[in-house]
CSV table of C-alpha atoms in Angstrom, one decimal:
chain,number,residue,atom,x,y,z
A,1,MET,CA,109.6,108.6,133.8
A,2,LEU,CA,108.5,105.6,131.8
A,3,GLU,CA,110.8,103.1,133.6
A,4,HIS,CA,109.1,103.9,136.9
A,5,LEU,CA,105.7,102.9,135.4
A,6,ILE,CA,106.7,99.5,134.1
A,7,GLN,CA,104.7,96.6,135.4
A,8,LYS,CA,105.3,93.0,134.3
A,9,ASN,CA,102.7,90.6,133.1
A,10,SER,CA,102.4,87.7,130.7
A,11,THR,CA,101.4,89.6,127.6
A,12,LYS,CA,103.2,89.2,124.3
A,13,ILE,CA,104.2,92.0,121.9
A,14,LEU,CA,105.2,91.4,118.3
A,15,LEU,CA,106.9,94.2,116.3
A,16,ILE,CA,107.1,93.5,112.6
A,17,VAL,CA,109.4,95.8,110.7
A,18,LEU,CA,108.8,95.8,107.0
A,19,ASP,CA,112.0,97.7,106.2
A,20,GLY,CA,111.4,100.8,104.0
A,21,ILE,CA,107.7,100.1,103.8
A,22,GLY,CA,106.6,103.7,103.1
A,23,GLY,CA,106.4,105.0,99.6
A,24,LEU,CA,105.2,107.7,97.2
A,25,PRO,CA,103.0,107.5,94.1
A,26,VAL,CA,104.5,105.3,91.4
A,27,ASN,CA,101.5,104.3,89.1
A,28,ASN,CA,98.2,106.2,88.6
A,29,GLY,CA,98.9,108.3,91.6
A,30,LYS,CA,99.1,105.2,93.9
A,31,THR,CA,101.9,104.0,96.2
A,32,GLU,CA,103.2,100.5,96.4
A,33,LEU,CA,101.0,99.8,99.4
A,34,GLU,CA,97.9,101.2,97.6
A,35,ILE,CA,98.6,99.1,94.5
A,36,ALA,CA,99.2,95.8,96.4
A,37,ASN,CA,96.4,93.4,96.8
A,38,THR,CA,96.4,92.9,100.6
A,39,PRO,CA,93.1,91.4,101.9
A,40,ASN,CA,94.6,90.3,105.2
A,41,LEU,CA,96.3,93.6,105.9
A,42,ASP,CA,93.1,95.4,104.9
A,43,GLN,CA,91.0,93.4,107.4
A,44,LEU,CA,93.6,93.9,110.1
A,45,ALA,CA,93.7,97.7,109.4
A,46,LYS,CA,90.0,98.0,110.0
A,47,GLU,CA,90.3,96.5,113.4
A,48,SER,CA,93.5,98.4,114.4
A,49,ALA,CA,94.8,101.8,115.3
A,50,LEU,CA,96.7,103.4,112.4
A,51,GLY,CA,99.1,106.4,112.2
A,52,LEU,CA,102.5,107.5,111.0
A,53,HIS,CA,105.7,107.8,112.8
A,54,LEU,CA,108.7,110.2,112.3
A,55,PRO,CA,111.9,108.2,112.6
A,56,VAL,CA,114.1,111.2,113.6
A,57,ASP,CA,112.5,114.6,112.9
A,58,TYR,CA,110.6,116.4,110.2
A,59,GLY,CA,112.5,116.4,106.9
A,60,ILE,CA,115.4,114.2,108.3
A,61,THR,CA,116.2,111.1,106.2
A,62,PRO,CA,117.3,108.3,108.6
A,63,GLY,CA,119.7,105.5,108.1
A,64,SER,CA,118.7,102.0,109.2
A,65,GLY,CA,120.5,102.5,112.6
A,66,PRO,CA,118.6,105.6,113.7
A,67,GLY,CA,115.4,104.2,112.2
A,68,HIS,CA,115.5,101.0,114.3
A,69,LEU,CA,116.7,102.7,117.5
A,70,GLY,CA,113.7,105.0,117.3
A,71,ILE,CA,111.1,102.2,117.1
A,72,PHE,CA,113.0,100.4,119.9
A,73,GLY,CA,112.4,103.4,122.1
A,74,TYR,CA,115.8,105.0,122.0
A,75,ASP,CA,116.2,108.6,120.9
A,76,PRO,CA,118.3,108.3,117.7
A,77,LEU,CA,119.7,111.9,118.3
A,78,GLU,CA,121.0,110.9,121.7
A,79,HIS,CA,122.3,107.5,120.6
A,80,GLN,CA,124.2,107.9,117.4
A,81,ILE,CA,125.7,104.4,116.5
A,82,GLY,CA,128.4,103.7,114.0
A,83,ARG,CA,127.9,101.2,111.2
A,84,GLY,CA,131.0,99.2,112.3
A,85,ILE,CA,129.6,98.3,115.6
A,86,LEU,CA,126.3,97.1,114.1
A,87,GLU,CA,128.1,95.0,111.5
A,88,ALA,CA,130.4,93.4,114.1
A,89,LEU,CA,127.7,92.6,116.6
A,90,GLY,CA,125.4,91.2,113.8
A,91,LEU,CA,128.2,88.8,112.7
A,92,GLY,CA,128.6,87.5,116.3
A,93,LEU,CA,131.8,89.3,117.2
A,94,THR,CA,132.2,90.4,120.8
A,95,VAL,CA,132.8,94.2,121.2
A,96,LYS,CA,134.4,95.6,124.4
A,97,GLU,CA,135.3,99.0,125.7
A,98,THR,CA,138.8,98.4,124.4
A,99,ASP,CA,137.6,97.9,120.8
A,100,ILE,CA,137.2,99.8,117.6
A,101,ALA,CA,134.7,98.1,115.2
A,102,ILE,CA,134.8,98.7,111.5
A,103,ARG,CA,132.8,97.7,108.5
A,104,GLY,CA,134.8,96.6,105.5
A,105,ASN,CA,134.1,96.1,101.8
A,106,TYR,CA,136.2,93.8,99.8
A,107,ALA,CA,137.1,95.8,96.6
A,108,THR,CA,139.0,95.3,93.4
A,109,VAL,CA,141.9,97.7,92.8
A,110,GLU,CA,144.8,98.1,90.3
A,111,TYR,CA,148.3,99.4,91.1
A,112,GLN,CA,149.3,102.1,88.6
A,113,ASN,CA,152.6,103.9,88.9
A,114,GLY,CA,152.7,103.4,92.6
A,115,ASN,CA,149.1,104.4,93.1
A,116,VAL,CA,146.1,102.3,94.1
A,117,ILE,CA,143.1,102.8,91.9
A,118,VAL,CA,139.7,101.4,92.9
A,119,LYS,CA,138.1,99.5,89.9
A,120,ASP,CA,135.1,98.0,91.8
A,121,ARG,CA,134.1,99.1,95.3
A,122,ARG,CA,132.3,95.8,96.0
A,123,ALA,CA,134.7,93.3,94.3
A,124,GLY,CA,132.0,92.3,91.8
A,125,ARG,CA,129.8,91.4,94.7
A,126,ILE,CA,131.7,88.2,95.3
A,127,SER,CA,129.7,85.3,96.8
A,128,THR,CA,129.4,84.9,100.5
A,129,GLU,CA,131.3,81.5,100.3
A,130,GLU,CA,134.2,83.2,98.5
A,131,ASN,CA,134.1,85.9,101.1
A,132,LYS,CA,134.4,83.3,103.9
A,133,ARG,CA,137.5,81.7,102.2
A,134,ILE,CA,139.2,85.1,101.8
A,135,THR,CA,138.4,86.2,105.3
A,136,GLN,CA,139.8,82.9,106.7
A,137,LYS,CA,143.0,83.6,104.8
A,138,LEU,CA,143.3,87.0,106.5
A,139,LYS,CA,142.4,85.6,109.9
A,140,GLU,CA,145.4,83.1,109.6
A,141,SER,CA,147.8,85.8,108.4
A,142,ILE,CA,146.9,88.8,110.6
A,143,LYS,CA,146.3,88.2,114.3
A,144,PHE,CA,148.0,91.2,115.8
A,145,ILE,CA,149.1,94.7,114.7
A,146,ASP,CA,151.8,95.6,117.2
A,147,ASP,CA,150.0,95.0,120.5
A,148,VAL,CA,146.5,95.3,119.1
A,149,GLU,CA,144.6,92.1,118.5
A,150,VAL,CA,142.7,91.7,115.3
A,151,PHE,CA,139.3,89.9,114.9
A,152,LEU,CA,137.7,89.4,111.5
A,153,GLU,CA,134.3,87.9,110.4
A,154,ALA,CA,132.9,87.4,106.9
A,155,GLY,CA,129.5,89.0,106.2
A,156,MET,CA,127.2,88.6,103.2
A,157,GLU,CA,128.7,89.0,99.7
A,158,HIS,CA,131.5,91.5,99.8
A,159,ARG,CA,131.1,92.7,103.4
A,160,LEU,CA,133.1,91.9,106.5
A,161,ALA,CA,133.5,93.2,110.0
A,162,ILE,CA,136.8,94.1,111.7
A,163,VAL,CA,137.4,94.6,115.4
A,164,LEU,CA,140.7,96.0,116.7
A,165,ARG,CA,141.2,95.2,120.4
A,166,PHE,CA,143.6,97.6,122.2
A,167,PRO,CA,145.4,96.6,125.4
A,168,GLN,CA,143.5,99.3,127.4
A,169,SER,CA,140.1,101.0,127.4
A,170,LEU,CA,139.8,103.8,124.9
A,171,PRO,CA,138.4,107.2,125.7
A,172,GLU,CA,135.3,108.5,124.0
A,173,HIS,CA,135.8,109.8,120.4
A,174,SER,CA,138.7,107.4,119.7
A,175,ALA,CA,136.8,106.3,116.5
A,176,LEU,CA,136.7,109.7,114.9
A,177,ILE,CA,138.3,108.5,111.7
A,178,ASN,CA,137.2,109.1,108.1
A,179,ASP,CA,136.1,106.3,105.9
A,180,THR,CA,138.7,105.1,103.4
A,181,ASP,CA,136.0,104.3,100.7
A,182,PRO,CA,136.3,107.0,98.0
A,183,GLN,CA,132.6,106.3,97.1
A,184,LYS,CA,133.5,106.2,93.4
A,185,GLU,CA,135.5,103.9,91.1
A,186,GLY,CA,138.5,105.4,89.4
A,187,LYS,CA,139.8,107.1,92.5
A,188,SER,CA,142.4,106.1,95.1
A,189,PRO,CA,141.3,104.9,98.6
A,190,LEU,CA,141.4,107.6,101.2
A,191,GLU,CA,144.0,107.4,104.0
A,192,PRO,CA,142.6,106.9,107.5
A,193,VAL,CA,143.1,110.1,109.5
A,194,GLY,CA,142.0,110.6,113.1
A,195,LYS,CA,140.5,113.9,114.2
A,196,ASN,CA,142.0,114.0,117.7
A,197,GLU,CA,145.0,112.5,119.6
A,198,TRP,CA,143.5,109.2,120.4
A,199,SER,CA,141.8,108.6,117.0
A,200,GLN,CA,145.2,109.5,115.4
A,201,LYS,CA,146.7,106.6,117.3
A,202,VAL,CA,144.0,104.3,116.2
A,203,ALA,CA,144.3,105.5,112.6
A,204,SER,CA,148.0,104.6,112.6
A,205,VAL,CA,147.1,101.0,113.6
A,206,VAL,CA,144.4,100.9,110.9
A,207,LYS,CA,146.9,102.1,108.3
A,208,LYS,CA,149.3,99.2,109.2
A,209,PHE,CA,146.4,96.7,109.1
A,210,LEU,CA,145.5,97.9,105.6
A,211,GLU,CA,149.1,97.5,104.4
A,212,ARG,CA,149.2,93.9,105.8
A,213,ALA,CA,145.8,93.0,104.4
A,214,SER,CA,146.8,94.3,101.0
A,215,GLU,CA,149.9,92.1,100.9
A,216,VAL,CA,147.8,89.0,101.8
A,217,LEU,CA,145.1,89.8,99.3
A,218,ARG,CA,147.3,90.9,96.4
A,219,ASP,CA,147.0,87.6,94.5
A,220,GLU,CA,143.2,87.6,94.7
A,221,PRO,CA,141.6,88.1,91.2
A,222,ARG,CA,138.7,90.3,92.6
A,223,ALA,CA,138.8,90.9,96.3
A,224,ASN,CA,142.4,92.2,96.5
A,225,TYR,CA,141.8,95.2,98.8
A,226,ILE,CA,139.6,96.4,101.7
A,227,LEU,CA,137.8,99.7,101.9
A,228,LEU,CA,136.8,100.7,105.5
A,229,ARG,CA,133.7,102.5,106.7
A,230,GLY,CA,131.8,103.2,109.9
A,231,PHE,CA,134.6,103.3,112.6
A,232,SER,CA,132.8,103.0,115.9
A,233,GLN,CA,133.1,102.2,119.6
A,234,LYS,CA,130.7,100.4,121.9
A,235,PRO,CA,128.1,102.9,123.1
A,236,LYS,CA,127.0,103.2,126.7
A,237,MET,CA,123.2,102.6,126.9
A,238,LYS,CA,120.8,100.7,129.1
A,239,SER,CA,119.5,97.4,127.8
A,240,PHE,CA,115.9,97.0,126.4
A,241,GLU,CA,115.0,94.8,129.3
A,242,GLU,CA,116.4,97.2,131.9
A,243,ARG,CA,114.4,100.1,130.3
A,244,PHE,CA,111.1,98.4,129.5
A,245,GLY,CA,111.0,95.2,131.5
A,246,LEU,CA,110.6,93.0,128.4
A,247,ARG,CA,112.6,89.9,127.6
A,248,ALA,CA,113.1,90.3,123.9
A,249,CYS,CA,114.3,88.4,121.0
A,250,ALA,CA,115.2,89.3,117.4
A,251,ILE,CA,114.4,87.3,114.3
A,252,ALA,CA,116.5,88.8,111.4
A,253,VAL,CA,118.6,87.6,108.6
A,254,TYR,CA,120.9,90.5,107.7
A,255,PRO,CA,123.8,91.1,110.1
A,256,MET,CA,123.2,94.9,110.6
A,257,TYR,CA,119.7,94.3,112.1
A,258,LYS,CA,121.0,91.5,114.2
A,259,GLY,CA,123.6,93.9,115.4
A,260,LEU,CA,121.0,96.6,116.2
A,261,ALA,CA,119.0,94.1,118.3
A,262,SER,CA,122.1,92.8,120.0
A,263,LEU,CA,123.2,96.4,120.8
A,264,VAL,CA,120.1,97.0,122.9
A,265,GLY,CA,120.3,93.6,124.6
A,266,MET,CA,117.8,91.5,122.6
A,267,ASP,CA,118.6,87.9,122.2
A,268,VAL,CA,119.4,87.2,118.5
A,269,VAL,CA,117.8,83.9,117.4
A,270,ASP,CA,119.4,81.9,114.6
A,271,VAL,CA,117.2,81.5,111.6
A,272,GLN,CA,117.6,78.3,109.6
A,273,GLY,CA,117.4,79.8,106.1
A,274,GLN,CA,116.7,83.3,104.8
A,275,SER,CA,113.1,83.2,103.5
A,276,LEU,CA,110.1,84.8,105.1
A,277,ASP,CA,108.8,81.3,105.8
A,278,ASP,CA,112.0,80.5,107.7
A,279,GLN,CA,111.6,83.6,109.8
A,280,ILE,CA,107.9,82.8,110.6
A,281,ASN,CA,108.8,79.3,111.6
A,282,THR,CA,111.5,80.6,113.9
A,283,LEU,CA,108.9,83.0,115.4
A,284,LYS,CA,106.6,80.1,116.1
A,285,GLU,CA,109.3,78.0,117.7
A,286,MET,CA,110.3,80.9,120.0
A,287,TRP,CA,106.8,82.1,120.9
A,288,ASN,CA,106.7,80.6,124.4
A,289,GLU,CA,110.2,81.9,125.4
A,290,TYR,CA,109.9,85.7,125.2
A,291,ASP,CA,107.7,88.7,126.0
A,292,PHE,CA,108.7,90.8,123.0
A,293,PHE,CA,109.5,89.7,119.4
A,294,PHE,CA,111.2,91.9,116.8
A,295,LEU,CA,110.7,90.4,113.3
A,296,HIS,CA,112.7,92.1,110.6
A,297,VAL,CA,111.7,91.8,106.9
A,298,LYS,CA,114.3,93.2,104.5
A,299,LYS,CA,113.0,92.9,100.9
A,300,THR,CA,110.5,95.8,101.0
A,301,ASP,CA,113.6,98.1,101.4
A,302,SER,CA,115.7,96.2,98.8
A,303,TYR,CA,113.1,96.6,96.1
A,304,GLY,CA,112.6,100.2,97.0
A,305,GLU,CA,116.3,101.0,96.7
A,306,ASP,CA,116.4,99.2,93.4
A,307,GLY,CA,113.6,101.4,92.1
A,308,ASN,CA,111.6,98.2,91.5
A,309,TRP,CA,108.1,99.2,92.5
A,310,GLU,CA,106.6,96.1,90.9
A,311,GLY,CA,108.9,93.9,93.0
A,312,LYS,CA,108.0,95.8,96.2
A,313,VAL,CA,104.3,95.4,95.4
A,314,LYS,CA,104.7,91.7,94.9
A,315,PHE,CA,106.6,91.3,98.1
A,316,ILE,CA,104.0,93.2,100.1
A,317,GLU,CA,101.5,90.8,98.6
A,318,GLU,CA,103.7,87.8,99.6
A,319,PHE,CA,103.9,89.1,103.2
A,320,ASP,CA,100.1,89.6,103.2
A,321,SER,CA,99.6,85.9,102.2
A,322,LYS,CA,101.7,84.9,105.2
A,323,LEU,CA,100.0,87.1,107.7
A,324,PRO,CA,97.3,84.6,108.8
A,325,GLN,CA,100.2,82.3,110.2
A,326,ILE,CA,101.4,85.2,112.3
A,327,LEU,CA,97.9,86.2,113.5
A,328,ALA,CA,97.3,82.6,114.6
A,329,LEU,CA,99.9,83.1,117.3
A,330,ASN,CA,97.4,85.6,118.8
A,331,PRO,CA,99.8,88.3,120.1
A,332,ASP,CA,98.3,90.6,122.7
A,333,VAL,CA,99.9,93.6,120.8
A,334,LEU,CA,100.9,93.5,117.1
A,335,VAL,CA,102.7,96.4,115.5
A,336,ILE,CA,103.5,96.5,111.8
A,337,THR,CA,105.6,99.4,110.6
A,338,GLY,CA,108.9,100.2,109.0
A,339,ASP,CA,112.1,101.8,110.2
A,340,HIS,CA,111.9,104.5,107.4
A,341,SER,CA,110.3,105.0,104.1
A,342,THR,CA,112.0,103.8,100.9
A,343,PRO,CA,110.0,105.1,97.9
A,344,SER,CA,110.8,103.4,94.7
A,345,VAL,CA,110.8,106.7,92.9
A,346,LEU,CA,113.7,107.9,95.0
A,347,LYS,CA,115.6,104.6,95.0
A,348,GLY,CA,116.6,105.3,98.6
A,349,HIS,CA,115.6,106.1,102.1
A,350,SER,CA,113.5,109.3,102.5
A,351,TRP,CA,112.2,111.7,105.2
A,352,HIS,CA,108.6,110.8,104.8
A,353,PRO,CA,106.5,109.6,107.8
A,354,VAL,CA,106.3,105.8,108.1
A,355,PRO,CA,102.9,103.9,108.2
A,356,VAL,CA,102.1,102.2,111.6
A,357,LEU,CA,99.5,99.6,112.4
A,358,LEU,CA,98.8,98.7,116.1
A,359,LYS,CA,96.4,95.8,116.9
A,360,SER,CA,95.2,95.3,120.4
A,361,PRO,CA,91.9,94.9,122.3
A,362,TYR,CA,92.1,98.5,123.4
A,363,VAL,CA,91.9,100.5,120.2
A,364,LEU,CA,89.1,102.5,118.6
A,365,GLY,CA,89.6,101.0,115.2
A,366,MET,CA,87.2,101.5,112.2
A,367,THR,CA,88.9,104.7,111.2
A,368,SER,CA,90.7,103.3,108.1
A,369,SER,CA,90.0,100.6,105.6
A,370,ARG,CA,93.5,99.7,104.4
A,371,PHE,CA,97.1,99.7,105.6
A,372,THR,CA,98.4,102.5,103.3
A,373,GLU,CA,100.1,105.9,103.7
A,374,ARG,CA,96.9,107.8,103.1
A,375,GLU,CA,94.7,105.6,105.3
A,376,CYS,CA,97.3,105.8,108.1
A,377,LEU,CA,97.1,109.6,107.9
A,378,ARG,CA,93.4,109.2,108.8
A,379,GLY,CA,94.1,106.9,111.8
A,380,GLU,CA,93.7,107.5,115.5
A,381,LEU,CA,97.4,107.6,116.3
A,382,GLY,CA,98.1,110.6,114.2
A,383,ILE,CA,101.8,111.5,113.4
A,384,PHE,CA,104.1,110.9,116.3
A,385,PRO,CA,107.9,110.5,117.0
A,386,ALA,CA,109.1,106.9,116.5
A,387,LYS,CA,110.7,106.8,119.9
A,388,LYS,CA,107.1,107.0,121.4
A,389,LEU,CA,106.0,103.8,119.7
A,390,ILE,CA,107.3,101.8,122.6
A,391,ASN,CA,105.1,103.7,125.0
A,392,LEU,CA,102.1,102.7,122.9
A,393,MET,CA,103.1,99.0,122.8
A,394,LEU,CA,103.6,99.0,126.6
A,395,ALA,CA,100.3,100.7,127.3
A,396,HIS,CA,98.3,98.5,125.0
A,397,SER,CA,99.8,95.4,126.6
A,398,LEU,CA,98.8,96.8,130.1
A,399,ARG,CA,102.4,97.0,131.1
A,400,LEU,CA,102.3,100.6,132.3
A,401,SER,CA,100.8,101.7,135.6
A,402,LYS,CA,99.0,104.9,136.2
A,403,PHE,CA,101.0,108.1,136.5
A,404,GLY,CA,100.4,110.1,139.6
A,405,ALA,CA,97.7,109.9,142.2
């Protein structure tokens, strides 16, 4: 129904995703948002509509993929995306209907009595520069496995993306292959095994790739093996512009979030640098070129996963100090939210509803005094499914016509 109501205009929508922003009490019964000194967010909250969104469903802890798809307006239960495709797209690899995309981790292994034993699943978190050198060595050594073309791209630190391009289109469910990462040191890597006829054929190619890669990497002191995760195929889904009539761009640093944006057809803009200032400068440069802007901010999630609530508080305060620069752009609709909650006390993603702030000329406002979990609970938006956030952004930008006579 929504697509039939879309009407275009010149309004601009800015969606800021403070990854993992939601939290739980960590000090004197207060969350990170409640502890943080955020005068700019507080003033904005008073003028805005507040609420909480459910990324997937009650009690369901989302990964970053489902979390972002929901706030982009795609039902995460309908569109289940593998990690491999996101990593590959985020690193600039083209993915076709003939391809299997895989996320790889460089790892350190030892060979003991004919067995391979994982000593470090992340190869000591090698530097990104070392990763690039090693990946280039693999690129030069492995171009084909039988008639399957191999594409590799270095990610950040120990991560890489692998795309296997088969000579013909693959049927659905050809990527149903288990991860080879044993998830613990001291164990052997798992053998890739397909769950149906086609995925078994793919798994046989994967096995040959791993054998070849191991030979090439054998003399590396740390990154002498590859563990594979997130086997996936290109999904069939309408683009963001087709569905919502918005020419959109993504301003993100980490490959996965670039991949998510690319997957739904957003233009991924290169950011010169990795700081929040670099991202805001890129936003300013692109402001006249697009209707919709997705700005992804990672560190709120990173500190939460580390259990570092003080770091999360300080970064929230840093974001708050930069907010006036963003507000100076005068977006017609501004949304600040997260893709999921990452409470420091849990050191990981959680099922808790995620704070939402929506600023436009067409809100009640004055229901809440701060942008915090408890204040959002009092807000006019209530608790709603994340996939409905796009409806609210479109409505507040006057991009939806009336339904019915």
